[in-house]
Coordinates of C-alpha atoms in Angstrom, one line a residue:
X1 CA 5.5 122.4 191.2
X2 CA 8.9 121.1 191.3
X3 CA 10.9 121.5 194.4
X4 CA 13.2 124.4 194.2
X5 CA 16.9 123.8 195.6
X6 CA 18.6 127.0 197.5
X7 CA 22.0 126.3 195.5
X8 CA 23.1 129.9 196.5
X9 CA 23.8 129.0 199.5
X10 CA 26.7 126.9 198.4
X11 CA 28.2 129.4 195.8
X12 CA 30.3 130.9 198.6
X13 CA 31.7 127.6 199.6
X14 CA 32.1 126.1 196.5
X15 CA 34.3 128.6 195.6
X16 CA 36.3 128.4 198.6
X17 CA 36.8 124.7 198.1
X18 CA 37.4 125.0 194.5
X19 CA 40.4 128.2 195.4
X20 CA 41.9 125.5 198.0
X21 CA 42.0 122.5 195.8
X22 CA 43.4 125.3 193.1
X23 CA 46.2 126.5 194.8
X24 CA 47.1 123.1 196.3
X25 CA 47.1 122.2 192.6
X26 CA 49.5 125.4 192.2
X27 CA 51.8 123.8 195.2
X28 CA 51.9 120.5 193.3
X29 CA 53.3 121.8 190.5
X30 CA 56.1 123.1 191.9
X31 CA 56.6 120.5 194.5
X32 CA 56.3 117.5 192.2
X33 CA 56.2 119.0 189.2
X34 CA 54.0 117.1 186.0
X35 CA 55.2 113.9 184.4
X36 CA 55.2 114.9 181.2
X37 CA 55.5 111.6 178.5
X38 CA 57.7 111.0 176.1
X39 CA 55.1 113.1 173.6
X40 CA 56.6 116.3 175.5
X41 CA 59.8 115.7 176.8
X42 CA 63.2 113.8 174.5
X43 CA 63.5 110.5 174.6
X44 CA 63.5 107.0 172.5
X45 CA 60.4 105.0 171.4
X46 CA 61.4 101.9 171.0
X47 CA 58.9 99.3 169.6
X48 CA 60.0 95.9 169.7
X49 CA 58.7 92.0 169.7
X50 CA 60.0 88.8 171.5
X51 CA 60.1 86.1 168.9
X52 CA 62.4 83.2 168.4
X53 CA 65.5 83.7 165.5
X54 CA 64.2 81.1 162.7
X55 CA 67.1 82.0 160.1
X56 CA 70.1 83.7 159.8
X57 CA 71.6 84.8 156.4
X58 CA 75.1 85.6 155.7
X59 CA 77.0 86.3 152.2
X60 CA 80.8 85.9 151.6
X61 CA 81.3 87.0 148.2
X62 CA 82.8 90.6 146.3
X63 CA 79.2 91.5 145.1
X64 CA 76.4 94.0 147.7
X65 CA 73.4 91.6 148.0
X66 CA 70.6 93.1 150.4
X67 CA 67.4 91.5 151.5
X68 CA 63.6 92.9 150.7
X69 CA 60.4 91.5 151.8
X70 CA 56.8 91.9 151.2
X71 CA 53.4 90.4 151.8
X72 CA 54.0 87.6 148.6
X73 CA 58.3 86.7 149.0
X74 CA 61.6 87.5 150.0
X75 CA 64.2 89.1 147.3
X76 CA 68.1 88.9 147.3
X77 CA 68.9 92.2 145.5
X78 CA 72.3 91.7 143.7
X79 CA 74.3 94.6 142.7
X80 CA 78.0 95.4 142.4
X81 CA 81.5 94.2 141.3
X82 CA 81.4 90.9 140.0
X83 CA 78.3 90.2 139.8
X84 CA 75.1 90.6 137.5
X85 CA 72.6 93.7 138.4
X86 CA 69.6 91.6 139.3
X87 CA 66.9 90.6 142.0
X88 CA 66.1 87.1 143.0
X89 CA 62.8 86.5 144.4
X90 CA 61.5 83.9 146.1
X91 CA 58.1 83.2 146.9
X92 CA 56.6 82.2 149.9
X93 CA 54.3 80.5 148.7
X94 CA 56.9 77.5 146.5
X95 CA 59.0 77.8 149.2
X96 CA 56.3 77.6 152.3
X97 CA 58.1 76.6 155.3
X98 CA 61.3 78.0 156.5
X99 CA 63.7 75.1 156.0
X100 CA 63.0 75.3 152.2
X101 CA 62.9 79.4 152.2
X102 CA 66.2 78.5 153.3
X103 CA 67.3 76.0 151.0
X104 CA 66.6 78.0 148.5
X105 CA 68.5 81.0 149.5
X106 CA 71.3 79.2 149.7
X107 CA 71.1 78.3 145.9
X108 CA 72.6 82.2 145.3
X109 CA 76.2 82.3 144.9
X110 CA 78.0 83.1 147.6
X111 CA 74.9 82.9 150.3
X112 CA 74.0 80.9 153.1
X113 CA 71.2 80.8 155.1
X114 CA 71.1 78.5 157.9
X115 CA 68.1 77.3 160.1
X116 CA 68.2 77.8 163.6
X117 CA 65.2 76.7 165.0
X118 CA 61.3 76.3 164.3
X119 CA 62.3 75.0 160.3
X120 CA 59.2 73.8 160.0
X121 CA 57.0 76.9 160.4
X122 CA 55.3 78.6 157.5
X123 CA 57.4 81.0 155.6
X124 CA 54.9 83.4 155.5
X125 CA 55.7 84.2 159.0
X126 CA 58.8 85.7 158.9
X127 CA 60.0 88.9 159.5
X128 CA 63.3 90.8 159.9
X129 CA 64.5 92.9 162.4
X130 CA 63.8 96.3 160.6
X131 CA 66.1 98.3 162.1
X132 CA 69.3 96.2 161.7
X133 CA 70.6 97.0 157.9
X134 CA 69.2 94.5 155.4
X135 CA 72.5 94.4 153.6
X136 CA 73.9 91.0 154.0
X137 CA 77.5 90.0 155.1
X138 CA 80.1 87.6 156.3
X139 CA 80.2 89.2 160.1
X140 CA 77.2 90.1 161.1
X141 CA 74.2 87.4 160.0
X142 CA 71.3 88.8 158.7
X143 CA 68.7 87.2 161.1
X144 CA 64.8 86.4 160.4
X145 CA 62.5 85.8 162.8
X146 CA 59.1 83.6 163.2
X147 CA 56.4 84.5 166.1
X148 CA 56.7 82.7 169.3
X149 CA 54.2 79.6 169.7
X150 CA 53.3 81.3 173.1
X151 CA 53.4 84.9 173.4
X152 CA 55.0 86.5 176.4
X153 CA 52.6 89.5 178.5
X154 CA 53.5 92.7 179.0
X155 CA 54.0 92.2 182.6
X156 CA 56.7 90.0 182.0
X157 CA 57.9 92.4 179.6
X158 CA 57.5 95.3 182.3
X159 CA 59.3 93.1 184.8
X160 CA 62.3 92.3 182.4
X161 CA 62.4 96.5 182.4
X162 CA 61.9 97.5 186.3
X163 CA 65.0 98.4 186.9
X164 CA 64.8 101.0 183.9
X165 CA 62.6 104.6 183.9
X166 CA 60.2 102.8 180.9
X167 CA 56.6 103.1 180.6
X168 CA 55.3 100.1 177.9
X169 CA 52.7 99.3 176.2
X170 CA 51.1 96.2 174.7
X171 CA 50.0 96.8 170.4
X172 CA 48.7 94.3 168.1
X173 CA 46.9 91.1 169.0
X174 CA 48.3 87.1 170.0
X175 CA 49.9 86.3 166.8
X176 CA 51.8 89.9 165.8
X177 CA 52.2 90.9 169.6
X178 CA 54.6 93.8 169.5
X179 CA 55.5 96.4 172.5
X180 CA 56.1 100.1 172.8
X181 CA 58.5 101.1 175.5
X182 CA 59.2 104.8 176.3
X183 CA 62.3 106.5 177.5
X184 CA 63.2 109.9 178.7
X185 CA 66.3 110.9 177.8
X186 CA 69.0 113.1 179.7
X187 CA 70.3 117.1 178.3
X188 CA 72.8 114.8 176.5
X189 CA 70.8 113.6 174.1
X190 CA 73.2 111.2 171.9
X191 CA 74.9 109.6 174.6
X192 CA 71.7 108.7 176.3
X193 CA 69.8 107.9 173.9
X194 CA 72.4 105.3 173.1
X195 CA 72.7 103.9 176.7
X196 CA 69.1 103.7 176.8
X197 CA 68.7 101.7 173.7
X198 CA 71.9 99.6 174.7
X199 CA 69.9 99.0 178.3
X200 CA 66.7 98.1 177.2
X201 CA 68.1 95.5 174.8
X202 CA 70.3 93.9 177.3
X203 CA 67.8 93.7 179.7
X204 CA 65.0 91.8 177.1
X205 CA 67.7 89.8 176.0
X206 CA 68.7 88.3 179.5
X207 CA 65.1 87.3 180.1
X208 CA 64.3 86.4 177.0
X209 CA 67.5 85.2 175.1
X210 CA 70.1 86.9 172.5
X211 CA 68.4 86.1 169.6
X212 CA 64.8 86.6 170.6
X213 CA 64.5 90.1 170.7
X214 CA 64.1 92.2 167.1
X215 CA 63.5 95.5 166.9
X216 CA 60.1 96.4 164.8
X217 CA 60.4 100.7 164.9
X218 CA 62.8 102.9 166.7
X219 CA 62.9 106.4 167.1
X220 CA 64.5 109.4 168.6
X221 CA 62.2 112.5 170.3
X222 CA 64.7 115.2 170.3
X223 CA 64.2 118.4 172.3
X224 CA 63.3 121.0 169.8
X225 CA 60.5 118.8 168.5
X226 CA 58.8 117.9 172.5
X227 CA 58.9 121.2 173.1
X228 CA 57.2 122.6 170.0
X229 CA 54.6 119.9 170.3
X230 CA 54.5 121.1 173.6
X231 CA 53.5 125.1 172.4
X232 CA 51.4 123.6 169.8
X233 CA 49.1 121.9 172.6
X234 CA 49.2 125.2 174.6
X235 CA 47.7 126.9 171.8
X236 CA 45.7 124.5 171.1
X237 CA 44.0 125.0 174.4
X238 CA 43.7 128.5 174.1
X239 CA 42.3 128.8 171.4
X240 CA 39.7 125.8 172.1
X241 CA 38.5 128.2 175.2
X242 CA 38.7 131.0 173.4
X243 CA 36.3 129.8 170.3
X244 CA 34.1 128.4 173.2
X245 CA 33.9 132.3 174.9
X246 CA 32.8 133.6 172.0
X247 CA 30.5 131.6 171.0
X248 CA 28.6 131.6 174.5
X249 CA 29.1 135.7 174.2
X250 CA 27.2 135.5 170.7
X251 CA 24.5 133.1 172.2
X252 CA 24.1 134.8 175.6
X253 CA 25.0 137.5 177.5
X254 CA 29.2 138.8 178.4
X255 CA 28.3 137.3 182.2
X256 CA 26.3 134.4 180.8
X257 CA 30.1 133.7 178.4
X258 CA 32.6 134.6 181.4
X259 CA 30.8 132.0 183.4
X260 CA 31.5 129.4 181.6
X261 CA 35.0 130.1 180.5
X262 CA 36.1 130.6 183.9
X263 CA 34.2 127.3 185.0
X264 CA 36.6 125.6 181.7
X265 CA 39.6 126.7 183.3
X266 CA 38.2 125.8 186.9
X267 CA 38.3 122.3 185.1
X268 CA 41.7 122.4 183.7
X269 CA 43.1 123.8 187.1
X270 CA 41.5 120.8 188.9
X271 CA 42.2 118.2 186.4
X272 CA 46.0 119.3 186.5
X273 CA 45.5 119.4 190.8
X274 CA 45.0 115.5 190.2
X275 CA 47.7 115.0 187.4
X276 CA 50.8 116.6 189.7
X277 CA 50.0 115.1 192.6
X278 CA 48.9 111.7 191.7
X279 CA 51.9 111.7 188.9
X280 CA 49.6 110.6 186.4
X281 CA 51.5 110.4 182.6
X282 CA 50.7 113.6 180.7
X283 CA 50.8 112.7 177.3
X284 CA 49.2 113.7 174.1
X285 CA 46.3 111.1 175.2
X286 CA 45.8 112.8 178.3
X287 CA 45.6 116.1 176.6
X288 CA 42.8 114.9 174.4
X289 CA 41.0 114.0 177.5
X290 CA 41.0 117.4 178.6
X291 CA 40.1 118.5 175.3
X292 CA 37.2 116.0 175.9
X293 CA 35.9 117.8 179.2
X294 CA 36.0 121.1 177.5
X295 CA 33.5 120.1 175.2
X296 CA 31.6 118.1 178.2
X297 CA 32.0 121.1 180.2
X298 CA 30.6 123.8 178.2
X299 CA 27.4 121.6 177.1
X300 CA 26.4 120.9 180.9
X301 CA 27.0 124.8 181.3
X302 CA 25.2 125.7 177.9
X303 CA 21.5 123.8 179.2
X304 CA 22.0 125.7 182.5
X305 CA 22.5 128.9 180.8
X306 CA 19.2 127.9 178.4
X307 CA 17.1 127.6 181.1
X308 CA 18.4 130.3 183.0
X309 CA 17.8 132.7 180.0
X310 CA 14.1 131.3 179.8
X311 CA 13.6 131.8 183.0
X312 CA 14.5 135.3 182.8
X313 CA 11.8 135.7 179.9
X314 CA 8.9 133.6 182.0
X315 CA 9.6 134.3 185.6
X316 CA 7.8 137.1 187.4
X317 CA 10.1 137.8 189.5
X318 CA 12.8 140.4 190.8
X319 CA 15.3 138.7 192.1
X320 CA 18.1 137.0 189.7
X321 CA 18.8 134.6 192.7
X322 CA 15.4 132.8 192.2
X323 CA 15.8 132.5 188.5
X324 CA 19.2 130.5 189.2
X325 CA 17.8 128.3 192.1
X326 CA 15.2 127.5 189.6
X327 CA 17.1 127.0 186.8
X328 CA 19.6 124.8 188.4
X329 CA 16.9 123.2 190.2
X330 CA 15.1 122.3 186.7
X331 CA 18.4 120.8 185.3
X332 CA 19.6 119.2 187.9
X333 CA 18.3 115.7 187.2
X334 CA 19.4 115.7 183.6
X335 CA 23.2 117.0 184.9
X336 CA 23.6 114.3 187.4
X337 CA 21.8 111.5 185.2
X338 CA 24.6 112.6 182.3
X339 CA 27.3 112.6 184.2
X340 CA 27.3 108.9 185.7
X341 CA 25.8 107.2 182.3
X342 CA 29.0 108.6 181.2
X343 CA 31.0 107.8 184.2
X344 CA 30.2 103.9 183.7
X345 CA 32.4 104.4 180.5
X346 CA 34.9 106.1 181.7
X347 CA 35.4 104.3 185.2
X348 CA 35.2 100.7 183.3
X349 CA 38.1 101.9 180.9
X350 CA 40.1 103.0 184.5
X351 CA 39.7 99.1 185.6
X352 CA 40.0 97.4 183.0
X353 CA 43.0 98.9 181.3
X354 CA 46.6 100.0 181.5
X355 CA 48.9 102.6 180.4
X356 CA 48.1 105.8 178.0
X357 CA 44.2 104.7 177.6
X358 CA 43.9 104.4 181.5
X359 CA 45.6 107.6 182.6
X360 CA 43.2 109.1 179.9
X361 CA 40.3 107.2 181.6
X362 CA 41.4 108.4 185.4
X363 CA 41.6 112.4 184.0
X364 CA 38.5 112.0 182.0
X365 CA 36.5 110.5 185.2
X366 CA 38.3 113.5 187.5
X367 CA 36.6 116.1 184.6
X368 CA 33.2 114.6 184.4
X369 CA 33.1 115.3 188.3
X370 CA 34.2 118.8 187.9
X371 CA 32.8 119.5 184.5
X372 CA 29.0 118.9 186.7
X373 CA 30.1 120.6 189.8
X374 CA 31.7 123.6 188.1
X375 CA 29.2 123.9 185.8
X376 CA 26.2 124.2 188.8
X377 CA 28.5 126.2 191.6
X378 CA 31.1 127.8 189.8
X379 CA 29.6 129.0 186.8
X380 CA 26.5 130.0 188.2
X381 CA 27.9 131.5 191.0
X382 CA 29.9 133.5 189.1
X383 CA 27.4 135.0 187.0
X384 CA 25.1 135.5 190.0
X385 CA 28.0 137.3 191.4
X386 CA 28.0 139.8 188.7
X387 CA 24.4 140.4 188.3
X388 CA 24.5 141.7 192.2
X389 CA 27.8 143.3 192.1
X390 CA 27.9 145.3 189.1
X391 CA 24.3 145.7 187.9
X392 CA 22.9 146.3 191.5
X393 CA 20.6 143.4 191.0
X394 CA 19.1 145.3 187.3
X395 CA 19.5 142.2 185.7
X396 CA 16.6 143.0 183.6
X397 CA 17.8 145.7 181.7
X398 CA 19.6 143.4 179.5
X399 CA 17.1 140.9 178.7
X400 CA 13.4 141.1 177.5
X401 CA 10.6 142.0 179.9
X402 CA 7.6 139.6 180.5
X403 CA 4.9 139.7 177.9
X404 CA 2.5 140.5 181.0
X405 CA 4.8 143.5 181.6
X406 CA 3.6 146.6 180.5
X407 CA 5.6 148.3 177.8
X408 CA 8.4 150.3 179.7
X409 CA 8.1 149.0 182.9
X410 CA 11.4 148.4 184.3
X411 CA 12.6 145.7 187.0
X412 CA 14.6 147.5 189.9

């Protein structure tokens, strides 16, 4: 017969431990407060690539000319006074390095385009700056770029920024390298938003060069919409632990369900503990790794609560204390084997990345460790709380007797 564990004796501590950690938690959050990303607060994403200037593209005469570009060419789109309505196109693959894209740009009336560097490289490569305007003019050149022969790291990126409040992050792979940088922005949205831009660029271009930095995507997170995501992902949760209470209520028992909710929100509460004092990056990411340990949570709960309900149908036995120690006793094994299978996932993304995915791996190891813990202390010591404290130990009365019962016999 397997060993049974006395985990009751621990309910009482547990909890303690678990109201201390709680509270400090509380303390946190109004000490340091949580570092909400850019998902949940306004600010500027900014995506942008370092790449050499290949081309530059300027047009004197009365006519608007703008430049388009796809996967196959690049098109002068002629419109206006003097001049025909037309588009000129000009594929990359006649015109397949950029000296000769060049060349033949500068057959249009009025346009020049002039090689900087890199003339040699294959048309196909180029790309604009998509947030400059691709209508062309005397002034300002229109300037194409080709990726760099050797890609710079986003630590050299991140040290180009340190003296700026900007998280980054590395997308795309060698040849199309691009990177995300995140601002928070001030009350005074406008203004900041424009000495934010106006710093990051300075500060990539003095590492990096004038013309080496175009800007892929840029966009502006103004307040109403951070803080409605921010509602939306309240409700979200809510609702997630609402759906989750009554589901357990319609599989078990109104005890069995309270358990577990209030060992969901022991999990949230602890996970945030971690979050405000450790200043981890809340972000839509990290929400979805609590999400995550919701749904890790209430499964671990749910096989306790199985076994605990078919112990109450097998057990000859009295006391509701027994049918938990045996219950956690018999799933013990499978809660601690689950938890560090997963673990190895979640501690290997923690090491062996950066930014949004490892602050998701750090919050989603902190869960797995409280999703097993709550779910064997707190949840079961809740509902072995209640079966003592409001049902004077008649636990029975609300489950099945024992087929070796006779009919009637009730279990004081």
């Amino acid at each position: 017969m397997k060993k049974i564990i006395k985990f009751n004796k621990a309910f009482l501590p547990c909890a303690i431990l678990s109201l201390c950690v709680i509270i400090a938690g509380v303390v946190g959050m109004f000490v340091r407060g949580i570092n909400f990303s850019i998902d949940f607060v306004p600010g500027l994403v900014e995506e942008v690539r370092v790449a050499p200037c290949a081309m530059e593209i300027t047009y004197s005469g009365s006519a608007s000319v703008s430049v388009e570009i796809d996967n196959t060419s690049l098109s002068l789109v002629i419109s206006g006074a003097g001049a025909d309505n037309e588009t000129r196109s000009f594929t990359f693959g006649e015109n397949n390095t950029v000296s000769k894209m060049a060349s033949a740009l500068s057959t249009v009336d009025g346009v020049t385009a002039t090689v900087i560097e890199q003339g040699d490289r294959d048309s196909y490569d180029l790309f604009a700056n998509s947030v400059a305007t691709a209508r062309l003019s005397s002034d300002v050149p229109f300037k194409m770029y080709v990726p760099s022969v050797n890609p710079v790291t986003i630590d050299e990126v991140r040290e180009a920024l340190s003296n700026l409040d900007v998280s980054v992050k590395e997308l795309g792979g060698v040849t199309d390298r691009s990177f995300q940088i995140r601002a928070k922005t001030s009350k005074d949205e406008n203004t900041s938003s424009q000495e934010l831009q106006s710093s990051i660029i300075s500060a990539l271009q003095s590492k990096f060069g004038t013309n080496n930095v175009p800007v892929v995507k840029q966009d502006f997170v103004g307040s109403s919409w951070s803080s409605s995501l921010l509602l939306r992902s309240i409700i979200l949760s809510v609702v997630t632990v609402f759906l989750i209470w009554l589901y357990a209520t319609i599989r078990f028992h109104w005890d069995f369900a309270l358990g577990a909710v209030i060992a969901l929100i022991h999990d949230f509460l602890i996970m945030f503990t971690f979050i405000s004092w450790f200043q981890i990056e809340f972000s839509t990411t990290t929400l979805a790794a609590v999400l995550t340990i919701f749904g890790y949570s209430i499964n671990a709960t749910v096989v306790i609560l199985d076994r605990m309900r078919e112990n109450i149908k097998t057990m000859q036995t009295k006391n509701f204390t027994d049918i938990i120690n045996a219950s956690l006793s018999g799933t013990l094994s499978r809660s601690i084997i689950t938890t560090i299978t997963t673990l190895f996932a979640s501690i290997s993304l923690w090491v062996f990345t950066t930014g949004s995915i490892q602050c998701f791996a750090i919050v989603l190891t902190i869960g797995l460790i409280s999703g097993c813990y709550s779910s064997i202390f707190i949840s079961s010591g809740f509902i072995n709380w209640t079966r003592r404290k409001w049902q004077g130990g008649e636990w029975a009365k609300h489950t099945r007797p024992h087929p070796e019962k006779k009919a009637g016999l009730s279990m004081a």
